[in-house]
Coordinates of C-alpha atoms in Angstrom, one line a residue:
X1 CA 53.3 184.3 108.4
X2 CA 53.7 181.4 106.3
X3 CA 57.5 180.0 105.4
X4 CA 58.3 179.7 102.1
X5 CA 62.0 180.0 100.1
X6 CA 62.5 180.9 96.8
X7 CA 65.3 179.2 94.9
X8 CA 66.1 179.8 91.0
X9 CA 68.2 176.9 88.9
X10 CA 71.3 177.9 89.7
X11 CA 71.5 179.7 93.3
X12 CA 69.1 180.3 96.0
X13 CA 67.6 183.5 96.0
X14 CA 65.1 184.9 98.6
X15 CA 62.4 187.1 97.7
X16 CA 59.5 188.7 100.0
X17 CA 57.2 185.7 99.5
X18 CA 59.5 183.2 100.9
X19 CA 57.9 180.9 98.3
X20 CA 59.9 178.0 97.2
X21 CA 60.5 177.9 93.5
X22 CA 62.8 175.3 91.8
X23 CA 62.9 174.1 88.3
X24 CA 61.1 170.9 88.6
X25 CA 59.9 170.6 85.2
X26 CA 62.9 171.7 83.7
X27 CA 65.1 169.0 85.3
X28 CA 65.6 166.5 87.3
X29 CA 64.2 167.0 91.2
X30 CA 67.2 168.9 92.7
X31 CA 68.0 166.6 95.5
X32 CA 69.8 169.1 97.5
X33 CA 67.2 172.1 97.4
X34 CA 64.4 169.3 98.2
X35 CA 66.6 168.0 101.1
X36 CA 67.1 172.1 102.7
X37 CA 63.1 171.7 102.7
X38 CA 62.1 168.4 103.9
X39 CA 65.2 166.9 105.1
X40 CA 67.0 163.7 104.1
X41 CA 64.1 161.1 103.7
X42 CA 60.8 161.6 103.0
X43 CA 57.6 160.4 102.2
X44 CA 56.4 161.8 98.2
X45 CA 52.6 162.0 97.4
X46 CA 51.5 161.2 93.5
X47 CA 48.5 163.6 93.6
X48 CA 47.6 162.2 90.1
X49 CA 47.2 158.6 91.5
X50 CA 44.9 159.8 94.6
X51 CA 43.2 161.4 91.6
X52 CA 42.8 158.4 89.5
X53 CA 42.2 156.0 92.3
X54 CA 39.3 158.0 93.5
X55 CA 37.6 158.6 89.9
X56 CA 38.5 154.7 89.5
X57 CA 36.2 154.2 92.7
X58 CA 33.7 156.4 91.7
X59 CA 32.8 154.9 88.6
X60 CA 32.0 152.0 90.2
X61 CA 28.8 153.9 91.6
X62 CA 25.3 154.4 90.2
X63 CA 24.2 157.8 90.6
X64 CA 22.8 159.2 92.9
X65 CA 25.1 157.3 95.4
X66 CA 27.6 159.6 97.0
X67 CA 30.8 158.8 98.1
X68 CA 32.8 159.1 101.2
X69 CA 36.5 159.4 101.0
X70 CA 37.7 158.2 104.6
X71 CA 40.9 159.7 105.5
X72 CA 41.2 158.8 109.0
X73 CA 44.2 157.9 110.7
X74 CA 46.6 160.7 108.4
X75 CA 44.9 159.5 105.3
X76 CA 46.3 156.3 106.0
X77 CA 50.0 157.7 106.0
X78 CA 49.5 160.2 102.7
X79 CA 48.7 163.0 105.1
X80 CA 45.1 164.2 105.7
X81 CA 45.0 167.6 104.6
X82 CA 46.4 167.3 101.1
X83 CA 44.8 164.0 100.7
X84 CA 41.4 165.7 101.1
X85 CA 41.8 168.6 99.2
X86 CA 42.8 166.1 96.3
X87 CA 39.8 163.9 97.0
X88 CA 37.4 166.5 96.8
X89 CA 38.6 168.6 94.2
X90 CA 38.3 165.1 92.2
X91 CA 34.1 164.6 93.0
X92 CA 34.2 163.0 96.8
X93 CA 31.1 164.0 98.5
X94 CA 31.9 164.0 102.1
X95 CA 34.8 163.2 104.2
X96 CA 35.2 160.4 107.0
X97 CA 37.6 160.8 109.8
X98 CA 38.0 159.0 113.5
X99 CA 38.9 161.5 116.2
X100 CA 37.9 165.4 116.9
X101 CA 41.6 166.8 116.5
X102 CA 41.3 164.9 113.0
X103 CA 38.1 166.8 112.2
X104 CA 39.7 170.4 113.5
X105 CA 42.6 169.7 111.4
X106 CA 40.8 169.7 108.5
X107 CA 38.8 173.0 109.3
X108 CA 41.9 174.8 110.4
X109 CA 43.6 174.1 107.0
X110 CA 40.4 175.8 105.3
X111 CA 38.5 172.8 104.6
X112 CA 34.5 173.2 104.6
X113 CA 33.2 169.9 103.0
X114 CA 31.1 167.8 105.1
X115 CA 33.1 165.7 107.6
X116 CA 31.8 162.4 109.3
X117 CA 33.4 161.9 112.9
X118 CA 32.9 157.8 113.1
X119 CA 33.3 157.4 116.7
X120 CA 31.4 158.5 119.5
X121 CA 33.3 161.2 121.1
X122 CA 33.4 162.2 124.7
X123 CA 30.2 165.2 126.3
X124 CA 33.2 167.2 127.0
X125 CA 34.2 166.9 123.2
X126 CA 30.9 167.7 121.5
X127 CA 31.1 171.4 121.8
X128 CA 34.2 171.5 119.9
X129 CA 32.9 169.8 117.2
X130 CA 29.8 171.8 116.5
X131 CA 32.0 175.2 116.7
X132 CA 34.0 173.2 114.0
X133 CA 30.7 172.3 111.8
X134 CA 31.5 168.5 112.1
X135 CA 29.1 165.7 111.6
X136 CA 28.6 163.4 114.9
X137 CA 27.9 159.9 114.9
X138 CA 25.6 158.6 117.5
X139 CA 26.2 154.9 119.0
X140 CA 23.2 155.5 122.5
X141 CA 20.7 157.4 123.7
X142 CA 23.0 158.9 126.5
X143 CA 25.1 160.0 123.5
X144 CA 22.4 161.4 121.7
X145 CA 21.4 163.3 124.7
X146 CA 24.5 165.0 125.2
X147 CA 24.6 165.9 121.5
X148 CA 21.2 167.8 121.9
X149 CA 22.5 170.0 125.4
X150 CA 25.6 170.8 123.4
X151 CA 24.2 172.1 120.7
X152 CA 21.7 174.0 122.8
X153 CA 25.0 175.2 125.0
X154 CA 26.7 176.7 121.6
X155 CA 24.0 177.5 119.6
X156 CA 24.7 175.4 116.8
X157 CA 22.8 172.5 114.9
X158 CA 24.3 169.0 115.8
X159 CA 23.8 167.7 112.4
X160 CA 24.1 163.5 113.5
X161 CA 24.2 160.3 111.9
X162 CA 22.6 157.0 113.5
X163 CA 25.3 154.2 113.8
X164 CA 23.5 150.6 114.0
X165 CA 25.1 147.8 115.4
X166 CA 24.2 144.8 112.8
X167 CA 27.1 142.7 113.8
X168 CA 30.7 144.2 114.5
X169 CA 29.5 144.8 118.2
X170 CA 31.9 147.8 118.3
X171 CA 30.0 151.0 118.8
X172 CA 26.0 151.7 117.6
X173 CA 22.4 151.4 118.2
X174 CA 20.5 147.8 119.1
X175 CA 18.6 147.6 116.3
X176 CA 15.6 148.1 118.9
X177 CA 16.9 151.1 120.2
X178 CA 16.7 153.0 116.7
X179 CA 13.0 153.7 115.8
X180 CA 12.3 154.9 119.5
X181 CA 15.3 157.4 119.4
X182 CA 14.8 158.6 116.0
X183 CA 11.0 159.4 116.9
X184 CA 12.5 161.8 119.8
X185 CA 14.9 163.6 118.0
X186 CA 13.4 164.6 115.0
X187 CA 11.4 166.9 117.8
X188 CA 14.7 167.7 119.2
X189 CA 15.3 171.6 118.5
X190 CA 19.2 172.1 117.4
X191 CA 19.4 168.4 115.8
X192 CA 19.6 167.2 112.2
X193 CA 19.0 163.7 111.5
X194 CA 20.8 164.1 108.1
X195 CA 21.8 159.8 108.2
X196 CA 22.4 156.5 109.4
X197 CA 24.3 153.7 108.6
X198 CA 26.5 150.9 110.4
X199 CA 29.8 148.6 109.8
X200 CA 29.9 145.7 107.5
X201 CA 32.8 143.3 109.9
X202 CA 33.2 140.3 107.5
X203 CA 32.4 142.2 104.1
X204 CA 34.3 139.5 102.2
X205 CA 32.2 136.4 103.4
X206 CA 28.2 137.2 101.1
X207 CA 26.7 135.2 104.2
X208 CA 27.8 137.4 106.9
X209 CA 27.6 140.7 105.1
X210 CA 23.9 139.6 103.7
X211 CA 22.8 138.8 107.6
X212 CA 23.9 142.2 108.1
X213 CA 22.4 144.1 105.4
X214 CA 19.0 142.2 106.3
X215 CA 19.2 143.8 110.0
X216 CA 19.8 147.4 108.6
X217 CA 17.3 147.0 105.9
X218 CA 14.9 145.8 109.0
X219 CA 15.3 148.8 110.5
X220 CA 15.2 151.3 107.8
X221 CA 11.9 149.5 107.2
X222 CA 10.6 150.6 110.8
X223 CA 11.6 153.8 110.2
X224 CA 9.8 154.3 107.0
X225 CA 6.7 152.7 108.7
X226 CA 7.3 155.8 111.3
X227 CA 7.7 158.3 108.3
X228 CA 11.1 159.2 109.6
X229 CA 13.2 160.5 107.0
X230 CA 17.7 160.0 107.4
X231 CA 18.8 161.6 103.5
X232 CA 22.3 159.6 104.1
X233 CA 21.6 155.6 104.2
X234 CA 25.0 154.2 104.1
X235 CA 27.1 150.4 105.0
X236 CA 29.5 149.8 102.8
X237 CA 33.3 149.7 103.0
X238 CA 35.6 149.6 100.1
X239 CA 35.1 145.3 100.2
X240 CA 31.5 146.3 100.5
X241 CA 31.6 148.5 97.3
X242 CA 33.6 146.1 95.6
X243 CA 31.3 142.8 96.7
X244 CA 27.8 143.7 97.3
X245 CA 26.3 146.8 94.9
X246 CA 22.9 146.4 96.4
X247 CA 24.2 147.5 99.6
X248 CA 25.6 150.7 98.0
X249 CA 22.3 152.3 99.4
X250 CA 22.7 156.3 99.2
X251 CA 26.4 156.8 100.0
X252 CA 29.2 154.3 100.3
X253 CA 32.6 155.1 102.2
X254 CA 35.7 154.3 100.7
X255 CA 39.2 154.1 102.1
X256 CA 41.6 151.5 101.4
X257 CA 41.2 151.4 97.6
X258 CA 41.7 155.0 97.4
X259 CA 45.1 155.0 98.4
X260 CA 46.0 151.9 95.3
X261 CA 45.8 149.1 97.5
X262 CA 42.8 146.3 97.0
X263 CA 41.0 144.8 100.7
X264 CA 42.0 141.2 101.5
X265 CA 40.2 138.6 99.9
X266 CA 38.1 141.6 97.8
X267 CA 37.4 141.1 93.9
X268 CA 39.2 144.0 91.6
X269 CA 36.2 144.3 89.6
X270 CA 38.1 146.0 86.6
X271 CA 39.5 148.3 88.8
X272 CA 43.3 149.4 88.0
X273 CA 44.6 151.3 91.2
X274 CA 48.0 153.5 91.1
X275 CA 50.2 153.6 93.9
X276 CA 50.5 157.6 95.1
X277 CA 53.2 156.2 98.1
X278 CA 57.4 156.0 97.9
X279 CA 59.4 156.1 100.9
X280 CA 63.0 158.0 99.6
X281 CA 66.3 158.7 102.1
X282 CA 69.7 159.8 101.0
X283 CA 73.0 158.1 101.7
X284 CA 74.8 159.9 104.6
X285 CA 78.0 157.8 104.7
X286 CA 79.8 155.2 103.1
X287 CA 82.9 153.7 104.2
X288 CA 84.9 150.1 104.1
X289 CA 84.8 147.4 106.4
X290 CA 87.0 144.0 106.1
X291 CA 85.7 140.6 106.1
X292 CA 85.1 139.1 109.7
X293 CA 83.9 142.8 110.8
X294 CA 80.7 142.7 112.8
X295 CA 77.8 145.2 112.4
X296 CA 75.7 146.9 114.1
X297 CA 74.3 146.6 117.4
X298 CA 75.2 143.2 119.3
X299 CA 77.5 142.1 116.4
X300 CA 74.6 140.0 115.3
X301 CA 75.8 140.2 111.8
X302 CA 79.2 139.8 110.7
X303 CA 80.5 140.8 107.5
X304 CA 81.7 137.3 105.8
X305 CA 84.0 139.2 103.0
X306 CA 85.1 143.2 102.3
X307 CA 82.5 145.7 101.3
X308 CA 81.2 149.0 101.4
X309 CA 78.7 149.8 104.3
X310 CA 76.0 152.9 103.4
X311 CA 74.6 154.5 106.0
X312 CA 71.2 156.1 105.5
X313 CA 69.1 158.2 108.2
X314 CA 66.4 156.0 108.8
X315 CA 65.3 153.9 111.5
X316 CA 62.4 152.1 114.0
X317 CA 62.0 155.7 114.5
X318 CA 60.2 156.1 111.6
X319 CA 58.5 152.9 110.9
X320 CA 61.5 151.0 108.7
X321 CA 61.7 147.3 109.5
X322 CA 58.7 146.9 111.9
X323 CA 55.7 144.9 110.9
X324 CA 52.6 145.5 112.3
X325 CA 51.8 141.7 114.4
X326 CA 47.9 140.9 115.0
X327 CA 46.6 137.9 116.7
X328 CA 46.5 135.2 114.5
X329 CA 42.6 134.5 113.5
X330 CA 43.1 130.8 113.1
X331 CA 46.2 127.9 112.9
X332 CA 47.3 128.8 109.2
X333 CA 47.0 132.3 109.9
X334 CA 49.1 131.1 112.9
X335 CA 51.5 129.0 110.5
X336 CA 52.1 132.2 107.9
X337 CA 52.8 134.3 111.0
X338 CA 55.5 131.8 112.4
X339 CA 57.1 131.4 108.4
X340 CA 57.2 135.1 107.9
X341 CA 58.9 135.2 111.4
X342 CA 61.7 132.6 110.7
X343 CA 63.0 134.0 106.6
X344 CA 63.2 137.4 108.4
X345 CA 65.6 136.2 111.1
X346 CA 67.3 134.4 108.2
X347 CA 67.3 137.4 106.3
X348 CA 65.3 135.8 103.7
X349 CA 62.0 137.4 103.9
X350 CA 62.2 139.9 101.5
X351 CA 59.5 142.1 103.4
X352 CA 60.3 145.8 104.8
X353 CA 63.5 147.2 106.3
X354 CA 65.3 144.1 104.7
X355 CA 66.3 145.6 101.5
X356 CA 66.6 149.1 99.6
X357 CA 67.0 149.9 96.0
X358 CA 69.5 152.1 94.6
X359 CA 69.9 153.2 91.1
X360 CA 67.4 150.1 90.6
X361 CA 69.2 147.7 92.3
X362 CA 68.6 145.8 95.2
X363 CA 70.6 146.4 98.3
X364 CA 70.5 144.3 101.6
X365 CA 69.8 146.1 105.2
X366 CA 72.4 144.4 107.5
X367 CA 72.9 144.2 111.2
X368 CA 70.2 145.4 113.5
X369 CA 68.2 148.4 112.4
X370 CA 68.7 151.5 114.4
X371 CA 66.2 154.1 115.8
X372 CA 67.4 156.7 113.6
X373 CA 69.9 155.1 110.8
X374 CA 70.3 151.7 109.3
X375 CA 73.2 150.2 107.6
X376 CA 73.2 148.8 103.9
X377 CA 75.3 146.8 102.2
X378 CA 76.5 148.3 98.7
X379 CA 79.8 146.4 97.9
X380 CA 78.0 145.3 94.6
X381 CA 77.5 148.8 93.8
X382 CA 81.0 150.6 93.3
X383 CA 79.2 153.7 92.0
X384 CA 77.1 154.5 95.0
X385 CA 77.7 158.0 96.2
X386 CA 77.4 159.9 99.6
X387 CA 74.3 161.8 98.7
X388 CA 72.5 159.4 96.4
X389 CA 68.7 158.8 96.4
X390 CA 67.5 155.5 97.8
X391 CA 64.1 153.2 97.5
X392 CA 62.8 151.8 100.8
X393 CA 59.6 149.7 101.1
X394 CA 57.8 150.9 104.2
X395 CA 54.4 149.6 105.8
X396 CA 52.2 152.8 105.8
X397 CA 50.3 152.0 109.4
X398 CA 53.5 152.1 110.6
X399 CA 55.2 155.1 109.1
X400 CA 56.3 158.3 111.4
X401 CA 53.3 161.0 111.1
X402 CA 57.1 163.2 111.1
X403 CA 58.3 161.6 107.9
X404 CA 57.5 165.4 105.6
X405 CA 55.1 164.1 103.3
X406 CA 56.5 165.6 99.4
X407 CA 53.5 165.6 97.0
X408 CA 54.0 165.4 93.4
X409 CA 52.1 166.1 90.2
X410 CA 53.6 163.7 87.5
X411 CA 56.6 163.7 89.6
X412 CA 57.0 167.5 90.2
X413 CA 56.7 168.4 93.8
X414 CA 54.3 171.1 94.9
X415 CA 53.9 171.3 98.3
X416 CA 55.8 169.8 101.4
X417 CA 54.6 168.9 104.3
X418 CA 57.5 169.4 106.8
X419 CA 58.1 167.1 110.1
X420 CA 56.6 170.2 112.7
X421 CA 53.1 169.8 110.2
X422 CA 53.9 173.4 107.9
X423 CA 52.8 173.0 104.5
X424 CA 55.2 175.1 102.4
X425 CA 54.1 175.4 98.3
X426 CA 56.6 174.7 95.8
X427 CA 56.1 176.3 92.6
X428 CA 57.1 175.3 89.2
X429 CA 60.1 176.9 87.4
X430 CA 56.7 178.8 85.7
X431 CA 55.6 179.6 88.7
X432 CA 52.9 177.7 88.4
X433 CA 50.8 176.5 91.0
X434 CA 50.4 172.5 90.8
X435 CA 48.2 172.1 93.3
X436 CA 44.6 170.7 93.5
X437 CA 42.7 173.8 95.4
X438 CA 41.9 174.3 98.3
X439 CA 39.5 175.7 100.7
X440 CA 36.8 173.1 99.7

């Protein structure tokens, strides 16, 4: 049975549907009723910028192109399930994900849109994903092999897509390998071809994605010469989209600009993207300390005059204060790393886990931050209350998949994702249903 609780305005009241109703739009979000649900930070969701980001992205396409909305990897933090029902109840076309278990997730919650696994997956793992109707890339022959014996083994069409290797020499077909193959399996009994497509790895550089574009095009050439027909022809990542419309082929897939942020070094082309992410906690604790007093683990920060210490329930646990470190590609990269490195020992850096905003203002994270809780400093702010909502910048490939997930329509939650993964509605005072639906 699924868990819901039903609470009016003024006192919580339990009815048979266990469906959690609270008086959003009439007021304020009720802090303590959202807190019995999700606990005392959480992630929240603005359905209505996933909404605008993806028609933003979208418009940018010349029909007939589809579009792709990847949502690997949790969505990138916004949760996969809710993210996909938003996407496709919006006009995606198909849905992109990494892994198996992030393909079955989908189908268990309902879900029966096209999904694209993007990785080669393991024999053992291909019967699975035909039971679950999932789309399979294939990266050799060996894979392609084992494809066809599983689908003959459950008695289901493997419905593939060819992955190319053009240049990111990660996973895919020599470009030689392709016509060959394709010939044999379009006699293969229990296999689709329904598309192929590869990886664009320096879509921000015109030379480097053009060389690539040349070798796919090469090959979709031999193909044609072979009268071998893949519906789905598709390169492009969100710089790709952005950069290079010529390469926008039959379908394009889109990630990162979905979720409001813009690829590194990519144009905007117009585009104006909303931010669906906040990161909110509530003060546990506040209590004084005298100057001189050291904080926190290691007394590496001492307090240099009286204040107020809050203490909110967030930590390394969850993703606060750590920043994801990747090898520097060359010595500037190299220099930026090392600056970055020496204003956040000085407290200066004014990244992640070294600040949070209260009531709009700016408080300072002091001593070292905890697994669980960190420490602010709020002596500035005499009205700060046990209980009060807090602002935290948090780097989404970092944050706990058990942060609940709170999504919103114009700020009104309607559904929580808690930390053990149950997706509980929340209705409006109305009881209206705000959410996007579902079973697509």
């Amino acid at each position: 049975m699924e868990l819901s609780i039903s609470f009016f305005y003024c006192m919580p009241l339990f009815d048979v549907n266990y469906s959690l109703n609270i008086g959003w739009c009439q007021s304020p979000v009720d802090l303590a009723k959202l807190t019995r649900l999700a606990g005392p930070r959480w992630i929240e969701i603005e359905a209505t910028a996933l909404e605008h980001n993806l028609r933003a992205v979208k418009g940018l396409l010349q029909p007939p192109t589809r579009l792709l909305a990847v949502i690997k990897a949790d969505a990138y933090g916004a949760g996969a399930v809710e993210a996909a029902r938003i996407f496709l109840a919006t006009g995606a076309d198909y849905l992109g994900v990494t892994t198996l278990a992030e393909g079955q997730e989908l189908r268990r919650a309902g879900i029966t849109a096209p999904i694209l696994l993007m990785s080669p997956l393991l024999p053992e793992e291909l019967p699975q994903a035909l039971t679950n109707d999932l789309t399979l890339t294939i990266s050799s022959r060996s894979g392609a092999e084992a494809a066809a014996a599983a689908a003959a083994m459950v008695g289901r069409q493997a419905r593939v897509h060819l992955k190319v290797e053009t240049g990111l020499q990660r996973t895919g077909l020599e470009p030689g390998e392709v016509v060959p193959l394709a010939r044999e399996m379009r006699c293969w009994p229990g296999v689709q071809l329904e598309g192929i497509y590869s990886h664009l790895a320096e879509a921000a550089h015109p030379g480097a994605a053009r060389r690539q574009m040349e070798c796919f095009q090469r090959v979709l050439m031999e193909l044609e010469e072979q009268q071998i027909s893949l519906p789905l022809k598709h390169i492009c990542n969100s710089t790709g989209l952005l950069l290079h419309r010529g390469m926008h082929l039959d379908m394009v897939r889109a990630g990162t600009l979905l979720y409001g942020q813009f690829p590194y070094q990519a144009p905007r082309r117009g585009l104006e993207l909303k931010n669906p992410w906040q990161f909110k906690a509530r003060i546990l604790f506040i209590h004084d300390v005298a100057a001189g007093t050291p904080v926190g683990y290691g007394g590496d920060y001492v307090v240099k005059k009286a204040t107020r210490l809050a203490v909110i329930p967030v930590g390394y646990a969850d993703g606060f204060a750590l920043t994801p470190v990747s090898r520097p590609k060359d010595l500037n990269d190299l220099a930026r790393h090392l600056v970055k490195t020496i204003l956040a020992y000085l407290g200066r850096g004014g990244g992640e886990g070294t600040a949070v905003t209260i009531a709009g203002q700016r408080a300072p994270v002091v001593g070292r931050v905890g697994m669980q809780l960190s420490m602010v400093d709020v002596g500035h702010l005499p009205e700060v209350k046990v209980g009060q909502e807090v602002q935290l910048d948090l780097r989404r490939p970092t944050a706990s998949a058990r942060l609940p997930r709170v999504y919103c329509r114009e700020g009104q939650p309607y559904l929580v994702r808690t930390t053990s993964g149950e997706m509980v509605p929340v209705l409006s005072s109305a009881g209206q249903n705000l959410a996007p639906g579902a079973g697509i």
